[in-house]
CSV table of N, CA and C in Angstrom, one decimal:
chain,number,residue,atom,x,y,z
A,20,UNK,N,0.8,-1.2,0.0
A,20,UNK,CA,0.0,0.0,0.0
A,20,UNK,C,0.9,1.2,0.0
A,21,UNK,N,0.6,2.2,-0.8
A,21,UNK,CA,1.3,3.5,-0.9
A,21,UNK,C,0.7,4.5,0.1
A,22,UNK,N,1.5,5.1,0.9
A,22,UNK,CA,1.1,6.0,1.9
A,22,UNK,C,1.7,7.4,1.6
A,23,UNK,N,0.9,8.4,1.6
A,23,UNK,CA,1.4,9.8,1.6
A,23,UNK,C,1.0,10.5,2.9
A,24,UNK,N,2.1,10.9,3.6
A,24,UNK,CA,1.9,11.5,4.9
A,24,UNK,C,2.4,12.9,4.9
A,25,UNK,N,1.6,13.8,5.4
A,25,UNK,CA,2.0,15.2,5.5
A,25,UNK,C,3.2,15.3,6.5
A,26,UNK,N,4.2,16.1,6.2
A,26,UNK,CA,5.3,16.2,7.1
A,26,UNK,C,4.9,16.9,8.4
A,27,UNK,N,5.3,16.4,9.5
A,27,UNK,CA,5.0,16.9,10.8
A,27,UNK,C,5.8,18.2,11.1
A,28,UNK,N,5.3,19.0,12.0
A,28,UNK,CA,6.1,20.2,12.4
A,28,UNK,C,7.4,19.7,12.9
A,29,UNK,N,8.5,20.3,12.6
A,29,UNK,CA,9.8,19.9,13.0
A,29,UNK,C,10.6,19.1,12.0
A,30,UNK,N,9.9,18.6,11.0
A,30,UNK,CA,10.6,18.0,9.9
A,30,UNK,C,10.9,19.0,8.8
A,31,UNK,N,12.1,19.2,8.5
A,31,UNK,CA,12.5,20.2,7.5
A,31,UNK,C,12.7,19.6,6.1
A,32,UNK,N,11.8,19.9,5.2
A,32,UNK,CA,11.9,19.3,3.9
A,32,UNK,C,13.0,19.8,3.0
A,33,UNK,N,13.8,20.8,3.5
A,33,UNK,CA,14.9,21.3,2.8
A,33,UNK,C,16.2,20.4,3.1
A,34,UNK,N,16.0,19.5,4.1
A,34,UNK,CA,17.1,18.6,4.5
A,34,UNK,C,16.6,17.2,4.1
A,35,UNK,N,17.5,16.2,4.0
A,35,UNK,CA,17.1,14.9,3.6
A,35,UNK,C,16.0,14.3,4.6
A,36,UNK,N,14.9,13.8,4.0
A,36,UNK,CA,13.8,13.2,4.8
A,36,UNK,C,13.9,11.7,4.6
A,37,UNK,N,13.9,10.9,5.6
A,37,UNK,CA,14.1,9.5,5.6
A,37,UNK,C,12.9,8.8,6.2
A,38,UNK,N,12.5,7.6,5.8
A,38,UNK,CA,11.5,6.8,6.4
A,38,UNK,C,12.2,5.5,6.8
A,39,UNK,N,12.0,5.1,8.0
A,39,UNK,CA,12.6,3.8,8.5
A,39,UNK,C,11.4,2.9,9.0
A,40,UNK,N,11.5,1.7,8.6
A,40,UNK,CA,10.6,0.7,9.0
A,40,UNK,C,11.2,-0.1,10.2
A,41,UNK,N,10.4,-0.3,11.3
A,41,UNK,CA,10.8,-1.1,12.4
A,41,UNK,C,9.9,-2.3,12.5
A,42,UNK,N,10.4,-3.5,12.0
A,42,UNK,CA,9.6,-4.7,12.1
A,42,UNK,C,9.3,-5.0,13.5
A,43,UNK,N,8.1,-5.7,13.7
A,43,UNK,CA,7.7,-6.0,15.1
A,43,UNK,C,8.8,-6.7,15.9
A,44,UNK,N,9.0,-6.2,17.1
A,44,UNK,CA,10.0,-6.8,18.0
A,44,UNK,C,11.4,-6.4,17.7
A,45,UNK,N,11.6,-5.5,16.8
A,45,UNK,CA,13.0,-5.1,16.4
A,45,UNK,C,13.2,-3.7,16.8
A,46,UNK,N,14.4,-3.4,17.3
A,46,UNK,CA,14.8,-2.0,17.6
A,46,UNK,C,15.7,-1.5,16.5
A,47,UNK,N,15.9,-2.3,15.5
A,47,UNK,CA,16.8,-1.9,14.3
A,47,UNK,C,15.9,-1.4,13.2
A,48,UNK,N,16.0,-0.2,12.8
A,48,UNK,CA,15.3,0.4,11.7
A,48,UNK,C,15.9,0.0,10.3
A,49,UNK,N,15.0,-0.2,9.3
A,49,UNK,CA,15.5,-0.5,8.0
A,49,UNK,C,15.0,0.7,7.1
A,50,UNK,N,15.8,1.3,6.4
A,50,UNK,CA,15.4,2.4,5.5
A,50,UNK,C,14.4,2.0,4.5
A,51,UNK,N,13.3,2.6,4.4
A,51,UNK,CA,12.3,2.3,3.4
A,51,UNK,C,12.4,3.3,2.2
A,52,UNK,N,12.1,2.8,1.0
A,52,UNK,CA,12.1,3.7,-0.1
A,52,UNK,C,11.0,4.8,0.1
A,53,UNK,N,11.4,6.0,-0.1
A,53,UNK,CA,10.4,7.1,0.0
A,53,UNK,C,10.8,8.3,-0.9
A,54,UNK,N,9.8,9.1,-1.2
A,54,UNK,CA,10.0,10.3,-2.0
A,54,UNK,C,9.2,11.4,-1.4
A,55,UNK,N,9.7,12.6,-1.5
A,55,UNK,CA,8.9,13.8,-1.1
A,55,UNK,C,8.0,14.1,-2.2
A,56,UNK,N,6.8,14.7,-1.9
A,56,UNK,CA,5.9,15.1,-2.9
A,56,UNK,C,6.5,16.3,-3.6
A,57,UNK,N,5.9,16.6,-4.8
A,57,UNK,CA,6.4,17.7,-5.6
A,57,UNK,C,6.5,19.1,-4.8
A,58,UNK,N,5.5,19.3,-3.9
A,58,UNK,CA,5.5,20.6,-3.2
A,58,UNK,C,6.4,20.5,-1.9
A,59,UNK,N,7.0,19.3,-1.6
A,59,UNK,CA,7.9,19.0,-0.5
A,59,UNK,C,7.1,19.1,0.8
A,60,UNK,N,5.8,19.0,0.8
A,60,UNK,CA,5.0,19.1,2.1
A,60,UNK,C,4.6,17.8,2.6
A,61,UNK,N,4.9,16.7,1.9
A,61,UNK,CA,4.6,15.3,2.4
A,61,UNK,C,5.6,14.3,1.9
A,62,UNK,N,5.6,13.2,2.4
A,62,UNK,CA,6.4,12.1,2.0
A,62,UNK,C,5.6,10.9,1.6
A,63,UNK,N,6.0,10.2,0.5
A,63,UNK,CA,5.3,9.0,0.1
A,63,UNK,C,6.2,7.8,0.3
A,64,UNK,N,5.6,6.7,0.8
A,64,UNK,CA,6.4,5.5,1.0
A,64,UNK,C,5.4,4.3,0.9
A,65,UNK,N,6.0,3.1,0.8
A,65,UNK,CA,5.2,1.9,0.7
A,65,UNK,C,5.3,1.1,2.0
A,66,UNK,N,4.1,0.6,2.4
A,66,UNK,CA,4.0,-0.2,3.6
A,66,UNK,C,3.5,-1.6,3.1
A,67,UNK,N,3.9,-2.6,3.9
A,67,UNK,CA,3.6,-4.0,3.5
A,67,UNK,C,2.8,-4.7,4.6
A,68,UNK,N,2.2,-3.9,5.5
A,68,UNK,CA,1.4,-4.4,6.6
A,68,UNK,C,1.5,-3.6,7.9
A,69,UNK,N,0.9,-4.1,8.9
A,69,UNK,CA,0.9,-3.4,10.2
A,69,UNK,C,2.3,-3.4,10.7
A,70,UNK,N,2.8,-2.2,11.0
A,70,UNK,CA,4.2,-2.1,11.5
A,70,UNK,C,4.4,-0.7,11.9
A,71,UNK,N,5.6,-0.4,12.5
A,71,UNK,CA,5.9,1.0,12.9
A,71,UNK,C,6.9,1.6,11.9
A,72,UNK,N,6.6,2.8,11.5
A,72,UNK,CA,7.4,3.6,10.6
A,72,UNK,C,7.9,4.9,11.3
A,73,UNK,N,9.0,5.4,11.0
A,73,UNK,CA,9.5,6.6,11.5
A,73,UNK,C,9.9,7.5,10.4
A,74,UNK,N,9.4,8.8,10.4
A,74,UNK,CA,9.7,9.8,9.4
A,74,UNK,C,10.5,10.8,10.1
A,75,UNK,N,11.7,11.1,9.5
A,75,UNK,CA,12.6,12.0,10.2
A,75,UNK,C,13.6,12.7,9.2
A,76,UNK,N,14.3,13.7,9.8
A,76,UNK,CA,15.4,14.3,9.1
A,76,UNK,C,16.7,13.6,9.6
A,77,UNK,N,17.6,13.3,8.7
A,77,UNK,CA,18.8,12.7,9.1
A,77,UNK,C,19.8,13.8,9.3
A,78,UNK,N,20.6,13.8,10.4
A,78,UNK,CA,21.5,14.9,10.7
A,78,UNK,C,22.9,14.5,10.2
A,79,UNK,N,23.2,13.2,9.9
A,79,UNK,CA,24.5,12.9,9.4
A,79,UNK,C,25.6,12.7,10.5
A,80,UNK,N,25.2,12.7,11.8
A,80,UNK,CA,26.1,12.7,12.8
A,80,UNK,C,26.7,11.3,13.0
A,81,UNK,N,26.0,10.3,12.5
A,81,UNK,CA,26.5,8.9,12.7
A,81,UNK,C,26.0,8.1,11.5
A,82,UNK,N,26.6,6.9,11.3
A,82,UNK,CA,26.1,6.0,10.2
A,82,UNK,C,25.2,4.9,10.8
A,83,UNK,N,24.9,4.9,12.1
A,83,UNK,CA,24.1,3.9,12.7
A,83,UNK,C,22.6,4.4,12.8
A,84,UNK,N,21.7,3.9,11.9
A,84,UNK,CA,20.3,4.4,12.0
A,84,UNK,C,19.6,3.9,13.2
A,85,UNK,N,20.2,3.0,14.0
A,85,UNK,CA,19.5,2.6,15.2
A,85,UNK,C,19.8,3.5,16.4
A,86,UNK,N,20.7,4.5,16.2
A,86,UNK,CA,21.1,5.4,17.2
A,86,UNK,C,20.2,6.7,17.1
A,87,UNK,N,19.3,6.8,18.1
A,87,UNK,CA,18.3,7.9,18.0
A,87,UNK,C,19.0,9.3,18.0
A,88,UNK,N,20.2,9.4,18.6
A,88,UNK,CA,20.9,10.6,18.6
A,88,UNK,C,21.4,11.1,17.2
A,89,UNK,N,21.3,10.2,16.2
A,89,UNK,CA,21.7,10.6,14.9
A,89,UNK,C,20.7,11.3,14.1
A,90,UNK,N,19.5,11.5,14.6
A,90,UNK,CA,18.4,12.1,13.8
A,90,UNK,C,17.8,13.3,14.4
A,91,UNK,N,17.2,14.1,13.6
A,91,UNK,CA,16.5,15.3,14.1
A,91,UNK,C,15.1,14.8,14.5
A,92,UNK,N,14.1,15.7,14.4
A,92,UNK,CA,12.8,15.4,14.9
A,92,UNK,C,12.2,14.2,14.2
A,93,UNK,N,11.5,13.4,15.0
A,93,UNK,CA,10.9,12.1,14.4
A,93,UNK,C,9.5,12.0,14.8
A,94,UNK,N,8.7,11.4,13.9
A,94,UNK,CA,7.3,11.1,14.1
A,94,UNK,C,7.2,9.6,13.9
A,95,UNK,N,6.7,9.0,15.0
A,95,UNK,CA,6.4,7.5,14.9
A,95,UNK,C,5.0,7.3,14.7
A,96,UNK,N,4.7,6.4,13.7
A,96,UNK,CA,3.3,6.1,13.5
A,96,UNK,C,3.1,4.6,13.2
A,97,UNK,N,1.9,4.1,13.5
A,97,UNK,CA,1.6,2.7,13.2
A,97,UNK,C,0.9,2.7,11.9
A,98,UNK,N,1.4,1.8,11.0
A,98,UNK,CA,0.8,1.8,9.6
A,98,UNK,C,-0.7,1.4,9.7
A,99,UNK,N,-1.0,0.6,10.7
A,99,UNK,CA,-2.4,0.2,10.9
A,99,UNK,C,-3.4,1.4,10.9
A,100,UNK,N,-2.9,2.5,11.4
A,100,UNK,CA,-3.8,3.7,11.4
A,100,UNK,C,-4.1,4.2,10.0
A,101,UNK,N,-3.2,3.8,9.1
A,101,UNK,CA,-3.3,4.3,7.7
A,101,UNK,C,-4.2,3.4,6.9
A,102,UNK,N,-4.6,2.2,7.4
A,102,UNK,CA,-5.3,1.3,6.6
A,102,UNK,C,-6.8,1.5,6.7
A,103,UNK,N,-7.2,2.6,7.2
A,103,UNK,CA,-8.7,2.9,7.2
A,103,UNK,C,-9.1,3.2,5.8
A,104,UNK,N,-10.1,2.5,5.4
A,104,UNK,CA,-10.6,2.6,4.0
A,104,UNK,C,-11.5,3.8,3.8
């Protein structure tokens, strides 16, 4: 399913915006393919089921995406909230 999510306050679309998928029971995020919309006000990404996704700005302070200190503002959401028809 393709999701387009408006960027939350604190996410700067002039900096790289990343989406990470956190599989159930895992504390390690996997970068998901994503694109900013043409107006740079939202991000589009693909979900494959109920799971947790994090949308954030990457600061570049570290190469370890599992280190929360490496990122700017983050918004955590459950994809299940997006499956409302």
